[in-house]
Coordinates of N, CA and C in Angstrom, one line a residue:
M24 N 0.8 -1.2 0.0 CA 0.0 0.0 0.0 C 0.9 1.3 0.0
L25 N 2.2 1.1 0.2 CA 3.0 2.3 0.3 C 3.0 3.2 -1.0
K26 N 2.9 2.6 -2.2 CA 2.9 3.3 -3.4 C 1.6 4.1 -3.5
V27 N 0.5 3.6 -3.0 CA -0.7 4.3 -2.9 C -0.7 5.4 -1.9
A28 N -0.2 5.1 -0.7 CA -0.2 6.1 0.3 C 0.7 7.3 0.0
N29 N 1.8 7.0 -0.7 CA 2.8 8.1 -1.0 C 2.1 9.1 -1.9
Q30 N 1.1 8.7 -2.7 CA 0.4 9.7 -3.6 C -0.7 10.4 -2.8
V31 N -1.3 9.7 -1.9 CA -2.4 10.3 -1.2 C -1.8 11.4 -0.2
T32 N -0.6 11.2 0.3 CA 0.0 12.1 1.3 C 0.2 13.5 0.8
K33 N 0.1 13.6 -0.5 CA 0.3 15.0 -1.1 C -0.7 16.0 -0.6
E34 N -1.9 15.5 -0.2 CA -3.0 16.3 0.3 C -3.5 15.9 1.6
Y35 N -3.2 14.7 2.1 CA -3.8 14.2 3.3 C -2.7 13.7 4.2
R36 N -3.0 13.8 5.5 CA -2.1 13.2 6.5 C -2.5 11.7 6.5
V37 N -1.5 10.8 6.3 CA -1.7 9.4 6.3 C -1.0 8.7 7.4
I38 N -1.7 7.9 8.2 CA -1.1 7.2 9.3 C -1.2 5.7 9.0
I39 N -0.1 5.0 9.0 CA -0.1 3.6 8.6 C 0.5 2.8 9.8
P40 N -0.3 2.3 10.6 CA 0.2 1.5 11.8 C 0.5 0.0 11.4
D41 N 1.5 -0.5 12.0 CA 1.7 -2.0 12.0 C 0.9 -2.6 13.1
L42 N -0.1 -3.3 12.8 CA -0.9 -3.9 13.8 C -0.2 -5.0 14.5
P43 N -0.5 -5.4 15.7 CA 0.1 -6.5 16.3 C 0.1 -7.8 15.4
G44 N 1.3 -8.4 15.4 CA 1.4 -9.6 14.5 C 2.0 -9.2 13.1
H45 N 2.1 -7.9 12.9 CA 2.6 -7.5 11.6 C 3.8 -6.5 11.7
G46 N 4.7 -6.5 10.7 CA 5.8 -5.5 10.7 C 6.6 -5.6 12.0
N47 N 6.9 -4.5 12.5 CA 7.8 -4.4 13.7 C 7.1 -4.3 15.0
T48 N 5.8 -4.3 15.0 CA 5.0 -4.2 16.2 C 5.1 -5.5 17.0
T49 N 5.5 -5.5 18.2 CA 5.6 -6.7 19.0 C 4.2 -7.0 19.6
A50 N 4.0 -8.3 19.9 CA 2.7 -8.7 20.4 C 2.8 -9.6 21.6
P51 N 3.5 -9.1 22.7 CA 3.6 -10.0 23.9 C 2.3 -10.3 24.5
G52 N 2.1 -11.5 24.8 CA 0.8 -11.9 25.5 C -0.4 -11.9 24.7
I53 N -0.4 -11.6 23.5 CA -1.6 -11.6 22.6 C -1.9 -13.0 22.2
T54 N -3.1 -13.4 22.4 CA -3.6 -14.7 22.1 C -4.6 -14.7 21.0
S55 N -5.1 -13.6 20.5 CA -6.1 -13.5 19.5 C -5.8 -12.3 18.5
Y56 N -5.9 -12.6 17.2 CA -5.7 -11.6 16.2 C -7.0 -11.5 15.4
R57 N -8.1 -11.8 16.0 CA -9.4 -11.8 15.2 C -9.7 -10.3 15.0
A58 N -10.5 -10.1 14.0 CA -10.7 -8.7 13.5 C -11.3 -7.8 14.5
S59 N -12.2 -8.3 15.4 CA -12.7 -7.4 16.4 C -11.7 -7.0 17.4
E60 N -10.7 -7.9 17.7 CA -9.6 -7.6 18.7 C -8.7 -6.6 18.0
Q61 N -8.4 -6.8 16.8 CA -7.5 -5.8 16.1 C -8.1 -4.5 15.9
A62 N -9.4 -4.4 15.7 CA -10.2 -3.2 15.6 C -10.1 -2.4 16.9
T63 N -10.3 -3.1 18.0 CA -10.2 -2.5 19.3 C -8.8 -2.0 19.6
R64 N -7.8 -2.7 19.2 CA -6.4 -2.2 19.3 C -6.2 -1.0 18.5
L65 N -6.7 -1.0 17.3 CA -6.6 0.2 16.4 C -7.2 1.4 17.0
E66 N -8.4 1.2 17.6 CA -9.1 2.3 18.2 C -8.3 2.9 19.3
A67 N -7.6 2.1 20.1 CA -6.8 2.6 21.2 C -5.6 3.3 20.7
F68 N -5.0 2.8 19.6 CA -3.9 3.5 18.9 C -4.3 4.9 18.4
L69 N -5.4 4.9 17.8 CA -5.9 6.2 17.2 C -6.2 7.2 18.3
N70 N -6.7 6.8 19.4 CA -6.9 7.7 20.6 C -5.6 8.3 21.0
Q71 N -4.5 7.6 21.0 CA -3.2 8.1 21.4 C -2.7 9.0 20.3
A72 N -2.9 8.6 19.0 CA -2.2 9.3 17.9 C -2.9 10.6 17.5
I73 N -4.3 10.6 17.5 CA -5.0 11.8 17.0 C -6.2 12.2 17.9
G74 N -6.4 11.5 19.0 CA -7.5 11.8 19.9 C -8.8 11.2 19.3
K75 N -9.9 11.8 19.5 CA -11.2 11.3 19.1 C -11.7 11.7 17.7
R76 N -10.8 12.4 17.0 CA -11.2 12.9 15.7 C -11.6 11.7 14.7
K77 N -12.6 12.1 13.8 CA -13.0 11.1 12.9 C -12.0 10.9 11.8
I78 N -12.0 9.8 11.1 CA -11.0 9.5 10.1 C -11.7 8.9 8.8
H79 N -10.9 8.9 7.8 CA -11.2 8.0 6.6 C -10.3 6.8 6.7
L80 N -10.8 5.7 6.8 CA -10.1 4.4 7.1 C -10.0 3.6 5.8
V81 N -8.7 3.2 5.5 CA -8.5 2.3 4.3 C -7.9 1.0 4.7
G82 N -8.4 -0.1 4.2 CA -7.9 -1.4 4.5 C -7.9 -2.3 3.3
C83 N -6.9 -3.1 3.2 CA -6.8 -4.0 2.0 C -6.7 -5.5 2.5
S84 N -7.5 -6.3 1.9 CA -7.5 -7.8 2.2 C -7.8 -8.0 3.6
M85 N -6.9 -8.6 4.4 CA -7.2 -8.7 5.9 C -7.4 -7.4 6.5
G86 N -6.7 -6.4 6.0 CA -6.9 -5.0 6.5 C -8.2 -4.5 6.2
G87 N -8.8 -4.9 5.1 CA -10.2 -4.6 4.7 C -11.2 -5.2 5.7
L88 N -10.9 -6.4 6.1 CA -11.8 -7.0 7.1 C -11.7 -6.2 8.4
I89 N -10.5 -5.8 8.8 CA -10.4 -5.1 10.0 C -11.0 -3.7 9.9
A90 N -10.8 -3.0 8.7 CA -11.4 -1.7 8.5 C -12.9 -1.8 8.5
G91 N -13.5 -2.8 7.9 CA -15.0 -2.9 7.9 C -15.5 -3.2 9.3
T92 N -14.7 -4.1 10.0 CA -15.1 -4.4 11.4 C -15.0 -3.1 12.3
F93 N -14.0 -2.3 12.1 CA -13.8 -1.1 12.9 C -15.0 -0.1 12.6
A94 N -15.3 0.0 11.3 CA -16.4 0.9 10.9 C -17.7 0.5 11.6
A95 N -17.9 -0.8 11.7 CA -19.2 -1.3 12.3 C -19.1 -1.2 13.8
M96 N -18.0 -1.4 14.4 CA -17.9 -1.3 15.9 C -17.8 0.1 16.4
F97 N -17.1 1.0 15.7 CA -16.9 2.3 16.1 C -17.4 3.4 15.1
P98 N -18.7 3.4 14.8 CA -19.2 4.3 13.8 C -18.9 5.7 14.1
E99 N -18.8 6.1 15.4 CA -18.6 7.5 15.7 C -17.2 7.9 15.4
R100 N -16.3 7.0 15.0 CA -14.9 7.4 14.6 C -14.7 7.5 13.1
I101 N -15.7 7.1 12.4 CA -15.5 7.0 10.9 C -16.3 8.1 10.1
D102 N -15.6 8.8 9.3 CA -16.2 9.6 8.3 C -16.6 8.8 7.1
T103 N -15.6 8.1 6.6 CA -15.8 7.2 5.4 C -14.8 6.1 5.5
V104 N -15.0 5.0 4.7 CA -14.1 3.9 4.8 C -13.9 3.4 3.3
T105 N -12.7 3.0 3.0 CA -12.4 2.4 1.7 C -12.0 0.9 2.0
L106 N -12.7 0.0 1.4 CA -12.3 -1.4 1.5 C -11.8 -1.9 0.2
I107 N -10.5 -2.4 0.2 CA -9.9 -2.8 -1.0 C -9.8 -4.4 -0.9
C108 N -10.5 -5.0 -1.9 CA -10.7 -6.5 -1.9 C -10.7 -7.1 -0.5
P109 N -11.7 -6.7 0.3 CA -11.7 -7.1 1.8 C -11.9 -8.6 2.0
A110 N -11.2 -9.1 3.0 CA -11.5 -10.4 3.5 C -12.8 -10.4 4.4
G111 N -13.3 -11.6 4.8 CA -14.3 -11.6 5.7 C -15.7 -11.7 5.2
L112 N -15.9 -11.8 3.8 CA -17.2 -11.8 3.2 C -17.4 -13.1 2.5
S113 N -18.6 -13.6 2.5 CA -18.9 -14.8 1.7 C -18.7 -14.5 0.2
M114 N -18.4 -15.6 -0.5 CA -18.1 -15.5 -2.0 C -19.2 -16.3 -2.7
P115 N -20.2 -15.6 -3.3 CA -21.2 -16.4 -4.1 C -20.5 -17.2 -5.2
K116 N -19.4 -16.7 -5.7 CA -18.6 -17.5 -6.7 C -17.2 -17.7 -6.0
R117 N -16.8 -19.0 -5.9 CA -15.6 -19.3 -5.2 C -14.4 -18.8 -5.9
S118 N -13.4 -18.3 -5.1 CA -12.2 -17.8 -5.8 C -11.3 -19.1 -6.1
K119 N -10.3 -18.8 -6.9 CA -9.4 -19.9 -7.3 C -8.8 -20.6 -6.1
L120 N -8.2 -19.8 -5.2 CA -7.6 -20.3 -4.0 C -8.6 -21.1 -3.1
L121 N -9.8 -20.6 -3.0 CA -10.8 -21.3 -2.2 C -11.2 -22.6 -2.8
Q122 N -11.3 -22.6 -4.1 CA -11.5 -23.9 -4.8 C -10.4 -24.9 -4.5
I123 N -9.2 -24.5 -4.6 CA -8.0 -25.4 -4.3 C -8.1 -25.9 -2.9
Y124 N -8.4 -25.0 -2.0 CA -8.5 -25.4 -0.6 C -9.6 -26.4 -0.3
E125 N -10.8 -26.1 -0.8 CA -11.9 -27.0 -0.6 C -11.8 -28.3 -1.3
D126 N -11.1 -28.3 -2.5 CA -11.0 -29.5 -3.3 C -9.8 -30.4 -2.9
T127 N -8.7 -29.8 -2.4 CA -7.5 -30.6 -2.1 C -7.1 -30.4 -0.6
G128 N -7.6 -29.4 0.1 CA -7.1 -29.2 1.5 C -5.8 -28.4 1.6
E129 N -5.3 -28.0 0.4 CA -4.1 -27.2 0.4 C -4.4 -25.7 0.7
N130 N -3.7 -25.1 1.7 CA -4.0 -23.7 2.0 C -2.7 -22.9 1.6
Y131 N -2.8 -22.3 0.5 CA -1.6 -21.6 0.0 C -1.2 -20.4 0.9
M132 N -2.2 -19.9 1.7 CA -1.9 -18.7 2.5 C -1.0 -19.0 3.6
R133 N -0.8 -20.3 3.9 CA 0.1 -20.7 5.0 C 1.6 -21.0 4.5
A134 N 1.9 -20.4 3.4 CA 3.2 -20.7 2.8 C 4.4 -20.4 3.8
T135 N 5.3 -21.3 3.9 CA 6.5 -21.1 4.8 C 7.8 -21.4 4.1
T136 N 7.8 -21.9 2.9 CA 9.0 -22.2 2.1 C 9.1 -21.3 0.9
P137 N 10.3 -21.1 0.3 CA 10.4 -20.3 -0.8 C 9.5 -20.7 -2.0
D138 N 9.4 -22.0 -2.2 CA 8.6 -22.5 -3.3 C 7.1 -22.3 -3.0
E139 N 6.7 -22.5 -1.8 CA 5.3 -22.2 -1.4 C 4.9 -20.8 -1.5
F140 N 5.8 -19.9 -1.1 CA 5.5 -18.5 -1.2 C 5.5 -18.0 -2.6
A141 N 6.4 -18.5 -3.5 CA 6.4 -18.2 -4.9 C 5.1 -18.6 -5.5
R142 N 4.6 -19.7 -5.1 CA 3.3 -20.2 -5.7 C 2.2 -19.3 -5.2
L143 N 2.2 -18.9 -4.0 CA 1.1 -18.0 -3.5 C 1.2 -16.7 -4.2
H144 N 2.4 -16.2 -4.4 CA 2.7 -14.9 -5.1 C 2.1 -14.9 -6.5
S145 N 2.2 -16.1 -7.2 CA 1.7 -16.1 -8.5 C 0.2 -16.0 -8.6
Y146 N -0.6 -16.2 -7.5 CA -2.0 -16.1 -7.5 C -2.5 -14.7 -7.1
M147 N -1.5 -13.8 -6.8 CA -1.9 -12.5 -6.3 C -2.2 -11.5 -7.4
F148 N -1.7 -11.8 -8.6 CA -1.7 -10.9 -9.7 C -2.5 -11.4 -10.9
H149 N -3.1 -10.4 -11.6 CA -3.7 -10.8 -12.9 C -2.6 -11.2 -13.9
T150 N -1.6 -10.4 -14.0 CA -0.5 -10.7 -14.9 C 0.6 -11.3 -14.0
P151 N 0.9 -12.6 -14.2 CA 1.9 -13.3 -13.4 C 3.3 -12.5 -13.4
R152 N 3.8 -12.4 -12.2 CA 5.1 -11.7 -12.0 C 6.1 -12.7 -11.5
K153 N 7.3 -12.8 -12.1 CA 8.3 -13.7 -11.6 C 8.9 -13.1 -10.3
L154 N 8.8 -13.9 -9.2 CA 9.4 -13.5 -7.9 C 10.8 -13.9 -7.8
P155 N 11.7 -12.9 -7.6 CA 13.1 -13.3 -7.5 C 13.3 -14.3 -6.3
R156 N 14.2 -15.2 -6.6 CA 14.4 -16.3 -5.6 C 14.8 -15.8 -4.2
W157 N 15.6 -14.7 -4.3 CA 16.2 -14.2 -3.0 C 15.0 -13.6 -2.1
I158 N 14.0 -13.0 -2.8 CA 12.9 -12.4 -2.1 C 12.1 -13.5 -1.5
A159 N 11.8 -14.6 -2.3 CA 11.0 -15.7 -1.8 C 11.7 -16.3 -0.6
K160 N 13.0 -16.5 -0.6 CA 13.8 -17.0 0.5 C 13.7 -16.1 1.7
A161 N 13.8 -14.8 1.5 CA 13.8 -13.9 2.6 C 12.4 -13.8 3.3
V162 N 11.3 -13.9 2.5 CA 10.0 -13.8 3.0 C 9.7 -15.2 3.8
A163 N 10.1 -16.3 3.2 CA 9.9 -17.6 3.8 C 10.7 -17.6 5.2
K164 N 11.9 -17.1 5.2 CA 12.7 -17.1 6.4 C 12.0 -16.3 7.5
E165 N 11.4 -15.1 7.1 CA 10.7 -14.3 8.1 C 9.5 -15.0 8.6
R166 N 8.8 -15.7 7.7 CA 7.5 -16.4 8.1 C 7.9 -17.5 9.1
V167 N 8.9 -18.2 8.8 CA 9.4 -19.3 9.8 C 9.7 -18.7 11.1
K168 N 10.4 -17.5 11.1 CA 10.8 -16.9 12.3 C 9.6 -16.5 13.2
K169 N 8.6 -16.0 12.5 CA 7.3 -15.6 13.2 C 6.5 -16.8 13.7
G170 N 6.8 -18.0 13.1 CA 6.2 -19.2 13.5 C 4.9 -19.2 14.2
A171 N 4.8 -19.2 15.5 CA 3.6 -19.3 16.3 C 2.7 -18.2 16.0
T172 N 3.3 -16.9 15.9 CA 2.4 -15.8 15.6 C 1.7 -15.9 14.3
L173 N 2.5 -16.3 13.2 CA 1.9 -16.5 11.9 C 0.8 -17.6 12.0
E174 N 1.0 -18.7 12.7 CA 0.0 -19.7 12.8 C -1.3 -19.2 13.4
Q175 N -1.1 -18.4 14.5 CA -2.3 -17.8 15.2 C -3.0 -16.9 14.3
L176 N -2.2 -16.1 13.5 CA -2.9 -15.1 12.6 C -3.7 -15.9 11.5
M177 N -3.1 -16.9 11.0 CA -3.8 -17.7 9.9 C -5.1 -18.4 10.5
D178 N -4.9 -18.9 11.7 CA -6.1 -19.6 12.4 C -7.2 -18.6 12.6
D179 N -6.8 -17.4 13.0 CA -7.9 -16.4 13.3 C -8.5 -15.8 12.0
I180 N -7.7 -15.7 10.9 CA -8.3 -15.3 9.6 C -9.3 -16.3 9.2
W181 N -9.1 -17.6 9.4 CA -10.0 -18.6 9.0 C -11.3 -18.6 9.9
R182 N -11.1 -18.2 11.1 CA -12.2 -18.1 12.0 C -13.1 -16.9 11.6
D183 N -12.5 -15.9 11.0 CA -13.2 -14.7 10.6 C -13.5 -14.7 9.1
F184 N -13.5 -15.9 8.5 CA -13.6 -16.1 7.1 C -14.8 -15.3 6.5
Q185 N -15.9 -15.4 7.3 CA -17.2 -14.7 6.8 C -17.7 -13.7 7.9
A186 N -16.7 -13.2 8.7 CA -17.1 -12.4 9.8 C -17.7 -11.0 9.5
L187 N -17.5 -10.5 8.3 CA -18.1 -9.3 7.9 C -19.5 -9.4 7.4
D188 N -20.0 -10.6 7.1 CA -21.3 -10.8 6.6 C -22.4 -10.2 7.5
N189 N -22.2 -10.4 8.8 CA -23.2 -9.9 9.8 C -22.8 -8.6 10.4
K190 N -21.8 -7.9 9.8 CA -21.4 -6.6 10.3 C -21.6 -5.5 9.3
I191 N -21.7 -5.8 8.0 CA -21.7 -4.7 7.1 C -23.0 -3.9 7.2
D192 N -24.1 -4.4 7.7 CA -25.2 -3.6 7.8 C -25.1 -2.6 9.0
H193 N -24.0 -2.8 9.8 CA -23.8 -1.8 10.9 C -22.8 -0.7 10.5
I194 N -22.4 -0.8 9.2 CA -21.5 0.3 8.7 C -22.4 1.5 8.3
K195 N -22.4 2.6 9.0 CA -23.3 3.7 8.8 C -22.6 4.8 7.9
S196 N -21.3 4.7 7.8 CA -20.6 5.8 7.0 C -20.6 5.4 5.5
P197 N -20.4 6.4 4.6 CA -20.2 6.1 3.2 C -19.1 5.1 3.1
C198 N -19.3 4.2 2.1 CA -18.3 3.1 2.0 C -17.9 3.0 0.5
H199 N -16.5 3.0 0.3 CA -15.9 3.0 -1.0 C -15.2 1.6 -1.1
V200 N -15.5 0.9 -2.2 CA -15.0 -0.4 -2.4 C -14.2 -0.4 -3.7
I201 N -13.0 -1.0 -3.6 CA -12.1 -1.2 -4.8 C -11.8 -2.7 -4.9
W202 N -11.9 -3.3 -6.1 CA -11.6 -4.7 -6.2 C -11.0 -5.0 -7.6
G203 N -10.1 -5.9 -7.6 CA -9.5 -6.4 -8.9 C -10.5 -7.4 -9.5
Y204 N -10.8 -7.2 -10.8 CA -11.7 -8.0 -11.6 C -11.3 -9.5 -11.6
N205 N -10.0 -9.7 -11.6 CA -9.4 -11.0 -11.7 C -8.8 -11.5 -10.4
D206 N -9.4 -11.1 -9.3 CA -8.9 -11.6 -7.9 C -9.1 -13.1 -7.8
K207 N -8.0 -13.8 -7.6 CA -8.0 -15.2 -7.5 C -8.0 -15.6 -6.0
V208 N -7.8 -14.7 -5.1 CA -7.8 -15.0 -3.7 C -9.1 -14.7 -3.0
L209 N -9.7 -13.6 -3.3 CA -11.0 -13.2 -2.8 C -11.9 -12.8 -3.9
D210 N -12.8 -13.6 -4.4 CA -13.6 -13.3 -5.6 C -14.4 -12.0 -5.4
N211 N -14.5 -11.2 -6.4 CA -15.2 -9.9 -6.3 C -16.8 -10.1 -6.3
S212 N -17.2 -11.4 -6.4 CA -18.7 -11.6 -6.3 C -19.2 -11.2 -4.9
S213 N -18.2 -11.1 -3.9 CA -18.6 -10.6 -2.6 C -19.3 -9.2 -2.6
I214 N -19.0 -8.5 -3.6 CA -19.6 -7.2 -3.8 C -21.1 -7.2 -3.7
E215 N -21.7 -8.4 -4.1 CA -23.2 -8.5 -4.1 C -23.7 -8.4 -2.6
L216 N -22.9 -8.9 -1.7 CA -23.4 -8.8 -0.3 C -23.3 -7.3 0.2
L217 N -22.3 -6.6 -0.3 CA -22.2 -5.2 0.1 C -23.3 -4.4 -0.5
R218 N -23.7 -4.7 -1.7 CA -24.8 -3.9 -2.4 C -26.1 -4.2 -1.7
K219 N -26.3 -5.4 -1.2 CA -27.5 -5.7 -0.5 C -27.6 -5.1 0.9
A220 N -26.5 -4.9 1.6 CA -26.5 -4.5 3.0 C -26.3 -3.0 3.1
I221 N -25.7 -2.3 2.2 CA -25.4 -0.9 2.3 C -26.2 -0.1 1.3
P222 N -26.9 1.0 1.8 CA -27.8 1.8 0.9 C -27.0 2.3 -0.3
K223 N -27.7 2.3 -1.4 CA -27.0 2.6 -2.7 C -26.4 4.0 -2.7
N224 N -27.0 4.9 -2.0 CA -26.4 6.3 -1.9 C -25.2 6.4 -1.0
Q225 N -24.9 5.3 -0.2 CA -23.8 5.2 0.7 C -22.6 4.4 0.2
L226 N -22.8 3.8 -1.0 CA -21.8 2.8 -1.5 C -21.3 3.2 -2.9
T227 N -20.0 3.3 -3.0 CA -19.3 3.5 -4.3 C -18.4 2.3 -4.6
V228 N -18.6 1.7 -5.7 CA -17.8 0.5 -6.1 C -17.0 0.7 -7.4
H229 N -15.7 0.4 -7.3 CA -14.9 0.4 -8.5 C -14.2 -1.0 -8.7
V230 N -14.5 -1.7 -9.8 CA -13.8 -2.9 -10.1 C -12.8 -2.7 -11.2
L231 N -11.6 -2.9 -11.0 CA -10.5 -2.6 -12.0 C -10.2 -3.8 -12.8
A232 N -10.2 -3.6 -14.1 CA -9.9 -4.6 -15.1 C -8.4 -4.9 -15.1
Q233 N -8.1 -6.1 -15.5 CA -6.7 -6.6 -15.5 C -5.9 -6.4 -14.2
A234 N -6.6 -6.7 -13.1 CA -6.0 -6.6 -11.8 C -6.5 -7.7 -11.0
G235 N -5.6 -8.2 -10.1 CA -5.9 -9.3 -9.3 C -6.0 -8.9 -7.8
H236 N -5.7 -9.8 -6.9 CA -5.9 -9.5 -5.5 C -4.9 -8.3 -5.1
A237 N -3.7 -8.3 -5.7 CA -2.8 -7.2 -5.4 C -3.1 -6.0 -6.2
V238 N -4.3 -5.6 -6.3 CA -4.7 -4.5 -7.1 C -4.0 -3.2 -6.7
H239 N -3.6 -3.1 -5.4 CA -2.9 -1.9 -5.0 C -1.5 -1.9 -5.5
Q240 N -1.0 -3.0 -6.0 CA 0.3 -3.0 -6.6 C 0.3 -2.9 -8.1
E241 N -0.6 -3.7 -8.7 CA -0.8 -3.7 -10.1 C -1.3 -2.4 -10.7
K242 N -2.2 -1.8 -9.9 CA -2.8 -0.6 -10.4 C -2.7 0.5 -9.3
H243 N -1.5 0.7 -8.8 CA -1.4 1.6 -7.7 C -1.7 3.1 -8.0
D244 N -1.4 3.5 -9.2 CA -1.8 4.8 -9.7 C -3.3 5.0 -9.7
E245 N -4.0 4.0 -10.3 CA -5.4 4.1 -10.4 C -6.1 4.1 -9.0
V246 N -5.6 3.2 -8.1 CA -6.1 3.1 -6.8 C -5.9 4.4 -6.0
A247 N -4.8 4.9 -6.1 CA -4.5 6.2 -5.4 C -5.4 7.3 -5.9
K248 N -5.6 7.3 -7.3 CA -6.5 8.4 -7.9 C -7.9 8.2 -7.4
L249 N -8.4 6.9 -7.4 CA -9.8 6.6 -7.0 C -10.0 7.1 -5.5
I250 N -9.0 6.8 -4.6 CA -9.2 7.2 -3.2 C -9.2 8.8 -3.2
H251 N -8.2 9.4 -3.9 CA -8.1 10.8 -3.9 C -9.4 11.5 -4.4
D252 N -9.9 11.0 -5.6 CA -11.1 11.5 -6.2 C -12.3 11.3 -5.3
Y253 N -12.4 10.2 -4.6 CA -13.5 9.9 -3.7 C -13.5 10.9 -2.5
L254 N -12.3 11.1 -2.0 CA -12.3 12.0 -0.8 C -12.6 13.5 -1.3
N255 N -12.2 13.8 -2.5 CA -12.6 15.1 -3.0 C -14.1 15.2 -3.2
Q256 N -14.7 14.1 -3.8 CA -16.1 14.1 -4.1 C -17.0 14.3 -2.8
I257 N -16.5 13.7 -1.7 CA -17.3 13.8 -0.5 C -16.9 15.0 0.4
N258 N -15.9 15.8 -0.2 CA -15.4 17.0 0.5 C -14.8 16.6 1.9
Y259 N -14.0 15.5 1.9 CA -13.4 15.1 3.1 C -12.4 16.1 3.6
K260 N -12.4 16.4 4.9 CA -11.5 17.4 5.5 C -10.4 16.7 6.1
A261 N -9.2 17.0 5.7 CA -8.0 16.3 6.2 C -7.7 16.6 7.6
I262 N -7.2 15.6 8.3 CA -6.7 15.8 9.7 C -5.3 16.5 9.6
T263 N -5.1 17.5 10.4 CA -3.9 18.2 10.4 C -3.1 17.8 11.6

């Protein structure tokens, strides 16, 4: 998301926290990474960082699940929310990775070896990208190092597999959705659920052609422009 954020920061203050279990944020004593727990931690972080001011919240994939959960749990904190190919929604049409998992039991999301991660990486994009071997090795090494934390994260993601289904009608703020047309990880048929639960005048949807799950990487300029234009359209006032 950094390529997107770097373009949005030209007009808006952007805060990108590493949630527990991610990046350099430590997670001592944490036993659950479920979306509701992470949303509560995010709310506490925001209280320290900016006080009680409202925000425009952006989340991608698992971050989209957390962003949607946050918007449902803390509506008083949200002006608007952008969900980019969010996890946590039922898929009327199964994604390619879900088909593989249900048909064979293989869960590519739990990749811990260079070959497994390279295979997962190939499903992230509409146009396949060759992943340098040294990057696959480095990521696999980091995943092995995180061991128990990664396992807990993956377990909790599966527990929250459809967690947004019963929360989206609690999202009271305007909702902006961006999805790759060729998402092989989370099929964009989930948009049907959002259209049914969120009033038409509160929902803006953009599905980008020739883009997969990593739409924020394949189409980072377009995604940044869509977020920027959306904020301008609703006259969003930046936090200073």
